[in-house]
Every structure is written in C-alpha cells, then in structure tokens.
Coordinates of C-alpha atoms in Angstrom, one line a residue:
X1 CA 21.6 15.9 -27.3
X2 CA 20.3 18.7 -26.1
X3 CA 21.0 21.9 -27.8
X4 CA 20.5 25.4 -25.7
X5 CA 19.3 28.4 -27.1
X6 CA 21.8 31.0 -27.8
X7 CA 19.4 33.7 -26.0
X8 CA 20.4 31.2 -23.2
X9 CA 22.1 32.8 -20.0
X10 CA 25.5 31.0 -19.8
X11 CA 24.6 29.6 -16.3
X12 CA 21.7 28.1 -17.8
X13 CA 23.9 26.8 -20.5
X14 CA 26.7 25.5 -18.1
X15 CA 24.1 23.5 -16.1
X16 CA 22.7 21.8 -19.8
X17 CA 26.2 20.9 -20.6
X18 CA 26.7 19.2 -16.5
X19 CA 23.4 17.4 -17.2
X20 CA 24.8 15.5 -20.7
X21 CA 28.3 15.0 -18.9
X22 CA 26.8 13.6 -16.0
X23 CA 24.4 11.3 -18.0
X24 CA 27.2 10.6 -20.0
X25 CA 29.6 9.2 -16.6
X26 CA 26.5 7.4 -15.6
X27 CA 26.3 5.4 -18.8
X28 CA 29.9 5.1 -19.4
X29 CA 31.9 4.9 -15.9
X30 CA 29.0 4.2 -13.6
X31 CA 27.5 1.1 -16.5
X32 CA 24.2 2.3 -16.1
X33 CA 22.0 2.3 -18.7
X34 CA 19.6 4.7 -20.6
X35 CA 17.5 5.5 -23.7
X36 CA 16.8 9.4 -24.1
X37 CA 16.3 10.4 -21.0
X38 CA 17.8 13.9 -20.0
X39 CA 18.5 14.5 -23.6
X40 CA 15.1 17.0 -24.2
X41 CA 14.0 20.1 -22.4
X42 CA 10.2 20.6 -21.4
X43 CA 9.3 23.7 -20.0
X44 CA 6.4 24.4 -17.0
X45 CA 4.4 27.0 -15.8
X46 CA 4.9 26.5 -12.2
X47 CA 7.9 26.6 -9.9
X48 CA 6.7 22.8 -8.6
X49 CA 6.7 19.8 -10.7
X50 CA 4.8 17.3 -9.0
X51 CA 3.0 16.7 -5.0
X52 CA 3.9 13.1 -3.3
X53 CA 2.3 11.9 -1.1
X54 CA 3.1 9.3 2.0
X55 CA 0.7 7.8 4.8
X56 CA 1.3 5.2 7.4
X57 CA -0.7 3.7 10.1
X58 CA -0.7 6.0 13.4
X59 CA -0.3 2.9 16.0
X60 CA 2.2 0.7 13.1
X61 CA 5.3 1.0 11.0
X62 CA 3.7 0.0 8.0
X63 CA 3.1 2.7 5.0
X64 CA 0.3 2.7 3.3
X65 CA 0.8 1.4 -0.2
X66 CA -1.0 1.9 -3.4
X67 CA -0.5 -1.3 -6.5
X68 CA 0.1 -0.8 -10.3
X69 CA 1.8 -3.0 -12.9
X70 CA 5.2 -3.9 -13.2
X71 CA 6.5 -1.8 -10.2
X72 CA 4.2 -3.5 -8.1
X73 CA 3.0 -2.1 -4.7
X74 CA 4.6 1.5 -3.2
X75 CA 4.7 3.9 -0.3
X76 CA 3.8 6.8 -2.1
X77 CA 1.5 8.2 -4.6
X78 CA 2.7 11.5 -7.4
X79 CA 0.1 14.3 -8.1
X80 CA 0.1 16.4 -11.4
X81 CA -3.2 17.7 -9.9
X82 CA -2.1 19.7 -6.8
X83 CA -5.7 20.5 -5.5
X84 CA -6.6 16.5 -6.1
X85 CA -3.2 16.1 -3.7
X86 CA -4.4 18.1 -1.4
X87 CA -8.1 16.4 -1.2
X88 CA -6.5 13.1 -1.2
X89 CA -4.2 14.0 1.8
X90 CA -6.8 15.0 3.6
X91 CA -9.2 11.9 2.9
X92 CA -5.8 9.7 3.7
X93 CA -5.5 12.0 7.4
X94 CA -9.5 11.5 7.8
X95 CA -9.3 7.7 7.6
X96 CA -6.8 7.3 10.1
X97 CA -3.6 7.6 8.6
X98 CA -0.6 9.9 9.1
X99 CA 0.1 11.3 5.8
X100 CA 3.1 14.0 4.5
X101 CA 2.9 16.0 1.1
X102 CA 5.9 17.0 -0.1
X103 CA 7.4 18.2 -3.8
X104 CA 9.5 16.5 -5.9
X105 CA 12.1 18.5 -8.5
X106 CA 12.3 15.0 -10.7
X107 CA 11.3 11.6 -11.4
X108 CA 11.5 8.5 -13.3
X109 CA 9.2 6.3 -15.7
X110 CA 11.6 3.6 -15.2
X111 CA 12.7 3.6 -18.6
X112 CA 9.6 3.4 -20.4
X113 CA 9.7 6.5 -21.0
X114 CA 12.1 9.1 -22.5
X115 CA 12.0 11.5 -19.4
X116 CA 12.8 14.7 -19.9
X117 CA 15.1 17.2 -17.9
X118 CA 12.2 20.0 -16.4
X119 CA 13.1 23.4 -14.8
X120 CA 12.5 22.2 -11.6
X121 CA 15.4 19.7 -11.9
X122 CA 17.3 22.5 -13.8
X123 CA 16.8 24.8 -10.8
X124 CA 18.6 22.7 -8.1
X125 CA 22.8 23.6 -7.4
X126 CA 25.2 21.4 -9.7
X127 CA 26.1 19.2 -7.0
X128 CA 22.3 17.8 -6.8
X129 CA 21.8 18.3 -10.3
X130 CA 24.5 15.3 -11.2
X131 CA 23.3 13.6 -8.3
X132 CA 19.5 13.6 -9.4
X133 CA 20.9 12.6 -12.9
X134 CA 22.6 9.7 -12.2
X135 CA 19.9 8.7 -8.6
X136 CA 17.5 8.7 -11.7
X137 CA 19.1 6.5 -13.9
X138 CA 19.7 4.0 -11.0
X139 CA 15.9 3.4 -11.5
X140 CA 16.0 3.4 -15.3
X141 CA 18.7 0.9 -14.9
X142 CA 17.0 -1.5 -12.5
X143 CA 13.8 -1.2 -10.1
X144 CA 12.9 -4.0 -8.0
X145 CA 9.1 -4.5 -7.9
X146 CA 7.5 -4.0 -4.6
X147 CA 11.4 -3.0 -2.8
X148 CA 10.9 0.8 -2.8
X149 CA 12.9 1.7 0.2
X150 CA 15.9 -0.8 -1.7
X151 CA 15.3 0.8 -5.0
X152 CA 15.5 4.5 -3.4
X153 CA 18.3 3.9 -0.7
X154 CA 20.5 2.4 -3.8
X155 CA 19.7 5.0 -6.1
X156 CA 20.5 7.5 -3.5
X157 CA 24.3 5.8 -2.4
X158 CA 25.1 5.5 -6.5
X159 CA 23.9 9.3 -7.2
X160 CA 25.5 10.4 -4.2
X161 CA 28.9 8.7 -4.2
X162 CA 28.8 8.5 -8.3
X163 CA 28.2 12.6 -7.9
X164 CA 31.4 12.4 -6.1
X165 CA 33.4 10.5 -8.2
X166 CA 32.0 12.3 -11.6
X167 CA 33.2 16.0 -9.8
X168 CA 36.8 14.0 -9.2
X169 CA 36.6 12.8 -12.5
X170 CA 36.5 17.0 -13.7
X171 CA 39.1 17.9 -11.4
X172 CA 36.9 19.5 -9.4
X173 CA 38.3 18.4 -5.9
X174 CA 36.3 20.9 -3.9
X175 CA 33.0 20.0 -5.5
X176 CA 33.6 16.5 -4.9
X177 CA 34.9 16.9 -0.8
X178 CA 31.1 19.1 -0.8
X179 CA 29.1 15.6 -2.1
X180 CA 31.1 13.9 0.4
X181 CA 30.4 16.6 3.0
X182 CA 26.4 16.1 2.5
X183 CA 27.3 12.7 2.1
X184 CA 28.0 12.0 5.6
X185 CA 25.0 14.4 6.6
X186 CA 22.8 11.8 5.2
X187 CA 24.8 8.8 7.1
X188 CA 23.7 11.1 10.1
X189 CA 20.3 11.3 9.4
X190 CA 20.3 7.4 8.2
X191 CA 21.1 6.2 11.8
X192 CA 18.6 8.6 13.4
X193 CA 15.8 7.6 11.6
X194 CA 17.1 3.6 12.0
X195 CA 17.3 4.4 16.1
X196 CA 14.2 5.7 15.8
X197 CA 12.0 3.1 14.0
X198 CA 13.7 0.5 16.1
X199 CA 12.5 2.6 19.4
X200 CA 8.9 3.0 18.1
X201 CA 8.9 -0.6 16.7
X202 CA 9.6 -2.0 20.5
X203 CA 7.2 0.5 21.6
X204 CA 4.4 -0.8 19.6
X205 CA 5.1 -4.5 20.3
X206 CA 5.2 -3.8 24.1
X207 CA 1.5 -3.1 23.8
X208 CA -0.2 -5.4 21.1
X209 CA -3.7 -5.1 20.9
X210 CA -4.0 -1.9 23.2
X211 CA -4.1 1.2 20.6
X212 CA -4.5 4.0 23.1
X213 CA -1.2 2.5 24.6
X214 CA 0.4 2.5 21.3
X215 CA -0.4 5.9 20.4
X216 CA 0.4 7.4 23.9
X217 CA 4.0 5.9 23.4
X218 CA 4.3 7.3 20.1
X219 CA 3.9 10.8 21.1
X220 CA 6.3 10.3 23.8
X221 CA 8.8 8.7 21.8
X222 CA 8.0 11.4 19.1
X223 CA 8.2 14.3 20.9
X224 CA 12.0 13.1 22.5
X225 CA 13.2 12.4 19.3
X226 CA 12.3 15.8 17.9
X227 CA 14.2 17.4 20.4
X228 CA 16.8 15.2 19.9
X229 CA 17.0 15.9 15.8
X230 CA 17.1 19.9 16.8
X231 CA 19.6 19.5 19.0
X232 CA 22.0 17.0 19.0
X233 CA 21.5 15.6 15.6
X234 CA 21.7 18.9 13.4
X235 CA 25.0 20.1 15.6
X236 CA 26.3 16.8 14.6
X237 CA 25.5 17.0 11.1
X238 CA 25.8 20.7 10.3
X239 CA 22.5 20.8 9.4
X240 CA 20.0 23.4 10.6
X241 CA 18.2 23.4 13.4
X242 CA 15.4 25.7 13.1
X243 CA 14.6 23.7 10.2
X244 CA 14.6 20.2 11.3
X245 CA 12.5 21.8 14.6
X246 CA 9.8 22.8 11.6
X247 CA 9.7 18.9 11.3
X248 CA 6.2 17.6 12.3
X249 CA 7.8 13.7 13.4
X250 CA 4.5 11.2 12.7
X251 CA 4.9 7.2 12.2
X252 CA 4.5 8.6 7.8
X253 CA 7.3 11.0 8.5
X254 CA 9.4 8.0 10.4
X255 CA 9.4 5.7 7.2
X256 CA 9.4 8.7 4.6
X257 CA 13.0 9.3 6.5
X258 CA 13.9 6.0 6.5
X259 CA 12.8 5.8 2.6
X260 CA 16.1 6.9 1.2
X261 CA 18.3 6.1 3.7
X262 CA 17.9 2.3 5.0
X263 CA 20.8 0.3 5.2
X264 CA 23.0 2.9 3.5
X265 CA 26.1 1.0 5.9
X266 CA 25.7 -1.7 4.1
X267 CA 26.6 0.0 0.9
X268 CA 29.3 1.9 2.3
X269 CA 30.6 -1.6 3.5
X270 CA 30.2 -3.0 0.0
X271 CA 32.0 -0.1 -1.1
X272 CA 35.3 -0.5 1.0
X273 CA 35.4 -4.4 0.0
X274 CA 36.0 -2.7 -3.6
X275 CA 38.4 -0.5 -2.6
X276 CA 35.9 2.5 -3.1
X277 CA 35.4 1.6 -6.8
X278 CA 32.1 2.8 -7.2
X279 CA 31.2 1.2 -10.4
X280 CA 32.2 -1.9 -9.7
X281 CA 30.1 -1.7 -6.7
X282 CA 27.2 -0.4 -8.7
X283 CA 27.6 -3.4 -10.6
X284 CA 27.9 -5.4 -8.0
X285 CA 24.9 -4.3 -6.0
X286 CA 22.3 -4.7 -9.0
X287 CA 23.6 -8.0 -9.7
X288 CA 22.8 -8.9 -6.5
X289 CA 19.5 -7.2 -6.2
X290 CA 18.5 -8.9 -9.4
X291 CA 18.8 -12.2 -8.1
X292 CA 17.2 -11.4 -4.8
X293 CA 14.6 -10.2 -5.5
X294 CA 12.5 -10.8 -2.5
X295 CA 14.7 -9.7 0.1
X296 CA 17.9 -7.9 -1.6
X297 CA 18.6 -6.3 1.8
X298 CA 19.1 -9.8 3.3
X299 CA 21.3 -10.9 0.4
X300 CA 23.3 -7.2 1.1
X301 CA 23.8 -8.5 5.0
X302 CA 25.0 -11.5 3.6
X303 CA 27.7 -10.3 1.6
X304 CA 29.0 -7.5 3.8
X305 CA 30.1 -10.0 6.6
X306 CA 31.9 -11.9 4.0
X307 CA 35.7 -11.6 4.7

C-alpha cells in the first residue's frame, strides 16, 4: 500500500488514503480486478503527464487509427515526447487530417503493468480522483481489442456511477449528488455530440464523391453547432460557455467527443433493469462485452429492449 511521508501536507495525505479506498471498492464492490496498480507513487518534473493525440478525415467520420499488439487498432496516439507531439500533429494536419492534442492526467497499461498513481492524477478534485481510479481499472479489468470508443464509454459510466456509489458508500451524500450532477452534464454533452455526428454523417452521404461539397457542409454544419454548444447546450448543462465557445468543432473534435460518451443510454438503461445496482451491472456489461466482441454495442441494443 502506499505509505505517505510524514513531511506530507494532510491534503496530500487525505487524497493517498481516497486513492487506496477507492481502489479498494473497485476491487471489492465494483468486482473489478487489479495487480498493483495505484499502490506506488512516482514523481514528475512537469505539471503534464502525457500529449494525445486524435485525427480524423476532414470530408469522413472515420479517425485515423494507428495498430499495436494485443489492443489492436486505436483512435489515438500518447506522447512522453511533447515536442515529437507537437511535430507529429502537425505532419497529421499537413496530410490532410484534422487532428486535436490534448493532456491526459492518467492512463492505463491494461494490466501489464503495475501503473503507478502520478501527481498529475494526484492533482485532480476527489470526486475525479475516485472516478479516474476506478475508469482506470475498468481497462485493467477488460479492454476489447480494436472497440475503443466501447472500452472508454464503459469505463467512463462504471467510474462515473461507481464514483457515486463509493462517495454513498462513505456517507458522503453531497459528494455523491456532485458525481451525479456532472453525471448528467456528460448525458448532455453525449446526445450533442450523437445529434451531431448523425447530422454531419447525412451530410457527407448526401454528396458522395464530391469533396468540395462535403467540406462546404461541414463548416456549415460546424459552425451551427458551435453556436448551438455555447448557447443552448452549456445553459442546459451548467457548463461554461466561454469555454465550450474556445472549442475549435472539426470532424477529429466530433469523434474525440463522441469517444467517451457513445451509447452512455444504453448503460443507463442496463442500469435501471438492475435496479441501479451498479456492480451487478458492471458485471453484467463485461460479460457481455466479452462475448461480443465484434460489435458489443449491438449486443448492448439487444439487451436493453429486452422486457
């Protein structure tokens, strides 16, 4: 386990002690599984762990994926390196694609390794800190090769809800109503992004073959919906405004938002059929992405219109 310093501030020390009791719910009330992960500290000199980066084709919905072993192809690639990030962004904008750079606070090795909790993880409030834990060990757990957007959305509804139930757990009602409350900001932002890859998908079929027609309707489509998101969609969600206007919308940005949000209904609907027992849903859910493997979103439809 991990053991703080007693030079450690006791905020820093609280936030340790959530990490091991959150990893702890995850393993034992959530069934997820885990070898040492979030049980060592590793320090960094640099306020930003790592540089991902997205890119998708400017006239399609269709990322641009890179291949490796066992987690097969995926829409996004992690820098270490930031200057090689920032070279290979622009070398994926030069050949045609759109591609978004953005930081990451944690990530996985699936299990293979022991992944260690890093400042940058540390640094986040304690309602996304148990979040990230358990998101995190969602992967660890299971990660369906080549089903990114699956892997992430699930990960995303289990850290999210299990974040709730953990804070219920500690009779912490108000922390728990505040998950829920960010909760339903990302059901918001869910069906935006799902309205607006439909919109852009029709689009783009409306003109096959005809690429200057393709990318006229994209910036049409793209600029109405970025009005929309700064002024309808954060009222609607409490979120801000002058932020989501700093949002550059692209066909990359499109799928990145879509990323960890697709089909999040359907786990909310898998969730009421279990009477909001999230670890039985949890169980339920990998069980049936493990044998579905080539279309567990399919297999999710399936089951939520069963009575």
């Amino acid at each position: 386990e991990l053991v703080a310093d007693p030079a450690t501030d006791a905020a820093t020390r609280a936030k340790l002690a959530l990490v091991l009791d959150a990893r702890r719910f995850a393993l034992d009330s959530l069934g997820l599984r885990a070898g040492g992960e979030f049980t060592t500290f590793s320090r960094l000199d640099r306020d930003t762990l790592v540089l991902v980066l997205s890119a998708a084709y400017r006239d399609s919905l269709a990322f641009r994926t890179w291949w490796f072993p066992v987690v097969g192809r995926v829409p996004y690639l992690g820098f270490f390196d930031f200057a090689e990030a920032r070279r290979e962004a622009a070398r994926t904008d030069s050949a045609g694609y759109d591609a978004v750079l953005r930081p990451a606070s944690a990530f996985s090795t699936l299990g293979w390794f022991d992944d260690p909790l890093v400042p940058t993880t540390l640094a986040l409030d304690s309602l996304e800190l148990a979040e990230t834990v358990i998101h995190e060990l969602v992967h660890t757990t299971y990660y369906a090769p080549g089903e990114a957007v699956f892997n992430e959305s699930l990960a995303n509804f289990v850290g999210t809800r299990g974040a709730e139930r953990f804070f219920r757990s500690r009779g912490q009602p108000a922390a728990a109503a505040e998950v829920a409350r960010r909760w339903a900001q990302e059901l918001v932002l869910g069906a935006f992004w799902e309205r607006l890859h439909a919109t852009l998908d029709s689009a783009f079929a409306a003109h096959p073959g005809d690429r200057p027609a393709r990318l006229a309707a994209r910036r049409t489509i793209l600029d109405a919906a970025a009005r929309t998101l700064r002024d309808s969609v954060a009222t609607r969600a409490g979120l801000d405004a002058a932020r989501l206007a700093r949002l550059r919308l692209t066909t990359a940005s499109v799928l990145s938002g879509r990323l960890y949000r697709t089909g999040l209904p359907l786990f909310e609907t898998s969730l009421a059929q279990d009477g909001g027992d999230i670890a039985r849903t949890t169980a339920r859910l990998l069980a049936l992405a493990k044998a579905n493997r080539d279309d567990p979103y399919a297999a999710l439809r399936r089951a939520a219109s069963v009575p």
